[in-house]
C-alpha positions as semicolon CSV with decimal commas, in nm:
position;residue;x (nm);y (nm);z (nm)
1;M;0,017;0,035;-0,023
2;D;0,144;0,316;-0,152
3;W;0,086;0,482;0,259
4;D;0,238;0,821;0,039
5;K;-0,094;0,888;-0,088
6;F;-0,290;0,946;0,162
7;I;-0,138;1,168;0,405
8;G;-0,307;1,370;0,585
9;E;-0,674;1,391;0,520
10;T;-0,912;1,578;0,268
11;N;-1,230;1,554;0,122
12;S;-1,233;1,205;0,032
13;Y;-1,047;1,021;0,293
14;E;-1,037;0,998;0,656
15;K;-0,853;0,785;0,949
16;K;-0,916;0,678;1,263
17;V;-0,649;0,462;1,476
18;I;-0,945;0,242;1,601
19;L;-1,268;0,087;1,544
20;N;-1,484;0,262;1,833
21;I;-1,805;0,031;1,866
22;D;-1,894;0,214;2,237
23;D;-1,958;0,542;2,013
24;P;-1,953;0,402;1,632
25;D;-2,159;0,834;1,505
26;N;-1,778;0,936;1,521
27;W;-1,708;0,681;1,141
28;L;-2,097;0,598;1,057
29;K;-2,080;1,038;0,993
30;T;-1,796;1,037;0,781
31;V;-1,996;0,709;0,639
32;S;-2,306;0,944;0,550
33;A;-2,094;1,279;0,434
34;F;-1,900;0,986;0,159
35;A;-2,207;0,892;0,085
36;N;-2,403;1,219;0,005
37;G;-2,153;1,324;-0,150
38;K;-1,887;1,181;-0,413
39;G;-1,797;0,843;-0,211
40;G;-1,472;0,833;0,008
41;I;-1,196;0,594;0,273
42;I;-1,183;0,539;0,594
43;F;-0,887;0,450;0,706
44;F;-0,905;0,235;1,114
45;G;-0,598;0,138;1,271
46;I;-0,415;0,533;1,156
47;D;-0,325;0,786;1,407
48;D;-0,396;1,139;1,318
49;N;0,025;1,163;1,257
50;D;0,011;0,895;0,978
51;N;0,145;0,640;1,216
52;L;0,084;0,265;1,123
53;V;-0,093;0,156;1,462
54;G;-0,256;-0,175;1,317
55;L;-0,556;-0,364;1,479
56;K;-0,577;-0,665;1,731
57;N;-0,885;-0,841;1,532
58;V;-0,947;-0,698;1,232
59;K;-1,170;-0,984;1,195
60;K;-1,384;-0,905;1,360
61;D;-1,401;-0,514;1,370
62;S;-1,444;-0,570;0,948
63;E;-1,756;-0,788;1,107
64;K;-1,882;-0,513;1,347
65;I;-1,817;-0,220;1,033
66;S;-2,044;-0,396;0,837
67;E;-2,325;-0,485;1,037
68;L;-2,303;-0,123;1,159
69;I;-2,342;0,005;0,834
70;K;-2,620;-0,171;0,769
71;T;-2,806;-0,124;1,032
72;K;-2,734;0,249;1,146
73;I;-2,783;0,380;0,833
74;E;-3,044;0,471;0,665
75;P;-3,104;0,426;0,320
76;L;-2,891;0,067;0,326
77;I;-2,642;0,134;0,114
78;Y;-2,481;-0,141;-0,067
79;D;-2,215;0,021;-0,266
80;F;-1,928;-0,003;-0,008
81;D;-1,590;-0,200;-0,021
82;L;-1,429;-0,368;0,278
83;Q;-1,053;-0,486;0,297
84;I;-0,859;-0,593;0,510
85;L;-0,391;-0,496;0,450
86;T;-0,139;-0,552;0,617
87;D;0,181;-0,359;0,631
88;N;0,498;-0,494;0,835
89;D;0,320;-0,767;0,966
90;K;0,014;-0,510;1,120
91;N;-0,380;-0,553;1,064
92;F;-0,617;-0,204;0,910
93;I;-0,897;-0,197;0,757
94;M;-1,000;0,047;0,447
95;L;-1,325;0,124;0,385
96;K;-1,423;0,261;0,076
97;I;-1,795;0,415;0,047
98;F;-1,898;0,487;-0,322
99;E;-2,090;0,756;-0,442
100;Q;-2,470;0,750;-0,382
101;Y;-2,795;0,824;-0,542
102;K;-3,076;0,731;-0,272
103;T;-3,003;1,078;-0,070
104;P;-2,970;1,201;0,177
105;Y;-2,815;0,923;0,355
106;Y;-2,900;0,929;0,762
107;V;-2,689;0,816;1,092
108;V;-2,970;0,663;1,250
109;K;-3,053;0,701;1,704
110;K;-3,297;0,535;1,817
111;N;-3,548;0,853;1,832
112;S;-3,397;1,069;1,541
113;K;-3,125;1,047;1,227
114;S;-2,883;1,321;1,088
115;A;-2,751;1,343;0,716
116;Y;-2,395;1,482;0,747
117;I;-2,131;1,635;0,488
118;R;-1,818;1,675;0,404
119;V;-1,630;2,050;0,413
120;G;-1,253;1,983;0,334
121;N;-1,132;1,781;0,562
122;Q;-1,440;1,771;0,807
123;T;-1,762;1,610;0,836
124;V;-2,085;1,881;0,940
125;S;-2,401;1,885;0,950
126;P;-2,540;2,078;0,608
127;E;-2,730;2,390;0,585
128;S;-3,133;2,394;0,509
129;W;-3,082;2,420;0,132
130;Q;-2,760;2,150;0,125
131;L;-2,982;1,934;0,270
132;N;-3,263;2,008;-0,009
133;Q;-2,955;1,938;-0,280
134;L;-2,951;1,635;-0,141
135;I;-3,339;1,498;-0,116
136;L;-3,425;1,625;-0,536
137;K;-3,001;1,465;-0,623
138;G;-3,213;1,131;-0,435
139;S;-3,532;1,161;-0,583
140;N;-3,384;1,269;-0,940
141;T;-3,535;1,583;-0,930
142;T;-3,481;1,955;-1,028
143;F;-3,544;2,259;-0,878
144;D;-3,678;2,376;-1,203
145;G;-3,889;2,123;-1,216
146;L;-4,039;2,066;-0,899
147;E;-4,477;2,131;-0,898
148;T;-4,635;2,495;-0,679
149;F;-4,960;2,477;-0,568
150;V;-4,989;2,787;-0,855
151;S;-5,288;2,671;-1,115
152;L;-5,223;2,836;-1,474
153;K;-5,572;2,968;-1,483
154;N;-5,402;3,276;-1,220
155;V;-5,163;3,371;-1,447
156;S;-4,992;3,464;-1,774
157;F;-4,739;3,441;-2,010
158;S;-4,729;3,714;-2,219
159;V;-4,324;3,809;-2,199
160;L;-4,257;3,410;-2,273
161;K;-4,503;3,401;-2,556
162;G;-4,399;3,726;-2,744
163;F;-4,004;3,542;-2,759
164;Y;-4,147;3,234;-2,900
165;Y;-4,384;3,392;-3,155
166;Q;-4,072;3,604;-3,206
167;I;-3,820;3,310;-3,254
168;T;-4,033;2,991;-3,435
169;K;-4,333;3,284;-3,533
170;K;-4,550;2,932;-3,375
171;E;-4,812;3,050;-3,067
172;L;-4,739;2,920;-2,771
173;K;-5,063;2,748;-2,626
174;D;-5,137;2,612;-2,346
175;K;-5,135;2,236;-2,408
176;D;-4,708;2,357;-2,503
177;L;-4,625;2,479;-2,164
178;I;-4,724;2,076;-2,057
179;S;-4,497;1,954;-2,319
180;F;-4,180;2,200;-2,232
181;N;-4,274;2,164;-1,805
182;L;-4,392;2,497;-1,768
183;V;-4,709;2,331;-1,674
184;N;-4,774;1,943;-1,503
185;P;-5,083;1,756;-1,618
186;N;-5,266;1,926;-1,334
187;T;-5,265;2,244;-1,409
188;L;-5,015;2,310;-1,176
189;L;-4,703;2,579;-1,212
190;T;-4,343;2,346;-1,254
191;N;-4,082;2,596;-1,044
192;A;-4,005;2,640;-1,391
193;G;-4,316;2,772;-1,464
194;A;-4,334;2,986;-1,233
195;L;-3,981;3,213;-1,325
196;L;-4,111;3,226;-1,634
197;A;-4,504;3,348;-1,627
198;D;-4,537;3,709;-1,570
199;Q;-4,609;3,742;-1,199
200;E;-4,359;3,775;-0,947
201;L;-4,362;3,389;-0,797
202;I;-4,100;3,327;-0,623
203;Y;-3,857;3,561;-0,399
204;Q;-3,587;3,473;-0,425
205;S;-3,549;3,527;-0,844
206;R;-3,460;3,893;-0,723
207;L;-3,140;4,045;-0,881
208;F;-2,968;4,363;-0,783
209;I;-2,741;4,600;-0,955
210;T;-2,452;4,832;-0,846
211;R;-2,301;5,099;-1,082
212;W;-2,036;5,223;-0,785
213;N;-1,794;5,526;-0,751
214;G;-1,461;5,408;-0,816
215;L;-1,307;5,054;-0,807
216;D;-1,453;4,976;-0,496
217;K;-1,704;4,976;-0,247
218;A;-1,576;5,226;-0,025
219;H;-1,301;5,436;-0,171
220;S;-1,515;5,784;-0,276
221;K;-1,692;6,101;-0,176
222;M;-2,022;5,952;-0,324
223;E;-2,055;5,537;-0,302
224;A;-2,337;5,448;-0,552
225;L;-2,382;5,657;-0,844
226;D;-2,719;5,406;-0,941
227;D;-2,858;5,082;-0,858
228;D;-3,188;4,885;-0,925
229;E;-3,408;4,564;-0,764
230;F;-3,530;4,335;-1,118
231;K;-3,796;4,106;-0,971
232;G;-4,023;3,881;-1,135
233;N;-4,027;3,697;-1,458
234;I;-3,689;3,644;-1,581
235;I;-3,690;3,691;-1,915
236;S;-3,750;4,037;-1,818
237;I;-3,515;4,031;-1,568
238;L;-3,232;3,961;-1,808
239;K;-3,357;4,193;-2,086
240;E;-3,372;4,488;-1,757
241;T;-3,044;4,371;-1,665
242;E;-2,877;4,448;-1,974
243;S;-2,999;4,766;-2,000
244;F;-2,919;4,866;-1,671
245;I;-2,534;4,786;-1,732
246;K;-2,507;4,944;-2,151
247;K;-2,614;5,336;-1,971
248;N;-2,409;5,246;-1,700
249;T;-2,070;5,114;-1,835
250;K;-1,878;5,336;-2,105
251;K;-1,836;5,355;-2,409
252;L;-1,547;5,282;-2,714
253;W;-1,608;5,427;-3,007
254;K;-1,374;5,590;-3,269
255;K;-1,370;5,849;-3,617
256;E;-1,441;5,660;-3,970
257;K;-1,536;5,884;-4,313
258;L;-1,880;6,010;-4,240
259;Q;-1,920;5,918;-3,943
260;R;-1,814;5,758;-3,508
261;K;-1,880;5,444;-3,477
262;E;-1,915;5,318;-3,105
263;Y;-1,896;5,014;-2,945
264;P;-2,002;4,913;-2,563
265;Y;-1,728;4,873;-2,342
266;Y;-1,817;4,539;-2,306
267;P;-1,864;4,305;-2,565
268;K;-2,300;4,224;-2,513
269;E;-2,268;3,818;-2,663
270;A;-2,020;3,804;-2,372
271;I;-2,309;4,019;-2,109
272;R;-2,575;3,816;-2,236
273;E;-2,405;3,554;-2,156
274;A;-2,278;3,560;-1,821
275;L;-2,622;3,640;-1,780
276;V;-2,801;3,371;-1,892
277;N;-2,586;3,178;-1,721
278;A;-2,639;3,312;-1,357
279;L;-3,051;3,343;-1,385
280;I;-3,033;3,007;-1,574
281;H;-2,773;2,822;-1,357
282;R;-2,791;2,920;-0,980
283;D;-2,929;2,856;-0,687
284;Y;-3,281;2,874;-0,672
285;S;-3,360;2,666;-0,377
286;I;-3,153;2,896;-0,140
287;V;-3,435;3,092;0,061
288;G;-3,353;3,496;0,118
289;S;-3,057;3,468;-0,164
290;E;-3,043;3,680;-0,488
291;I;-2,839;3,771;-0,752
292;H;-2,563;4,040;-0,673
293;I;-2,393;4,276;-0,975
294;D;-2,149;4,490;-0,887
295;I;-2,006;4,763;-1,200
296;Y;-1,678;4,925;-1,089
297;D;-1,506;5,158;-1,288
298;D;-1,251;4,898;-1,451
299;R;-1,487;4,599;-1,375
300;L;-1,791;4,445;-1,364
301;E;-1,880;4,116;-1,073
302;I;-2,151;3,920;-1,076
303;H;-2,269;3,705;-0,807
304;S;-2,508;3,376;-0,823
305;P;-2,592;3,207;-0,557
306;G;-2,487;2,820;-0,532
307;G;-2,159;2,641;-0,554
308;M;-2,122;2,347;-0,775
309;Y;-2,386;2,137;-0,883
310;N;-2,271;1,813;-0,862
311;G;-2,142;1,934;-0,524
312;D;-1,769;1,969;-0,615
313;F;-1,587;2,239;-0,524
314;I;-1,386;2,442;-0,798
315;Q;-1,045;2,499;-0,645
316;E;-0,997;2,160;-0,692
317;Q;-1,068;2,099;-1,025
318;D;-0,922;2,175;-1,330
319;I;-1,161;2,460;-1,536
320;F;-1,083;2,322;-1,907
321;Q;-1,206;1,986;-1,853
322;L;-1,533;2,023;-1,728
323;S;-1,810;1,918;-1,800
324;S;-2,113;2,083;-1,846
325;V;-2,365;2,004;-1,596
326;R;-2,742;2,159;-1,581
327;R;-2,903;2,259;-1,208
328;N;-3,197;2,371;-1,403
329;P;-3,249;2,183;-1,708
330;I;-3,649;2,310;-1,782
331;L;-3,526;2,649;-1,738
332;A;-3,206;2,609;-2,023
333;D;-3,450;2,427;-2,281
334;M;-3,682;2,722;-2,234
335;F;-3,370;2,970;-2,259
336;E;-3,260;2,814;-2,600
337;K;-3,643;2,776;-2,727
338;I;-3,641;3,136;-2,706
339;G;-3,262;3,194;-2,905
340;L;-3,161;3,366;-2,546
341;M;-2,878;3,058;-2,527
């Protein structure tokens, strides 16, 4: 075994010097966290300083590990690997938990159960929005596909219908709304439908934008030159935000033979793509959150709620090899249909 690959502890492996049978929650929490994430490895018989201590009764310990995972983790984890390793006449256990798909996985106690996630080298309780993400993953559902209590008869889609007709030259009918998963067969809107309806139905869909005076938020006599808040239909939010940015950023120009030609400081296509990504791929399940855009003299910053959809950390990724995963595929498909993606 090449132990040099497992120095310290990370978000993908952890070490225990012994198997604590009297208080198994200590390592069962890590089993829950790995099952709720990308998987991971727990080594038994190694101390915090990476010393190979070994286990006295490795066969009995391995049987107990298997038993406790089956009786103390809910739902049942089928996909794990338990190996007994030997190094310098010392026995160890390597417990490998593979990524699971019936999340969230809980540690079950007498009168309660708790789920856990991995953050760096720590096992912690998830925040409410993180638990909601695990529930969605386990039910193979996305936020934009969830049903609301809003009836189709109580809303309108004039903005969406206008964009749809402009691109397709066809009217967007009620049956199309059902076909596009904006409305379910019982005529109740999905969250995607609620975000594309004319009315403001999802409070956390708001966007705040500010034109700051200078290179940061603090060091100027007049802190902000302009600001606004946009809410309601996310198509309207997109168009209003584009107008605000155009009004509050510099123009470049060059003189030609008969007239001068103006150029936006930021390419229109780049702004459109960045805003669409923020609106389509943000995490709408985080109540109390919104998109924030800050315009400074030398840059434009967009802050969109939510981390990487699969729970990975962007700092640990090769950004040139990232695969495309849509957090809200129904919204993304609809924006493609109306020519905004």
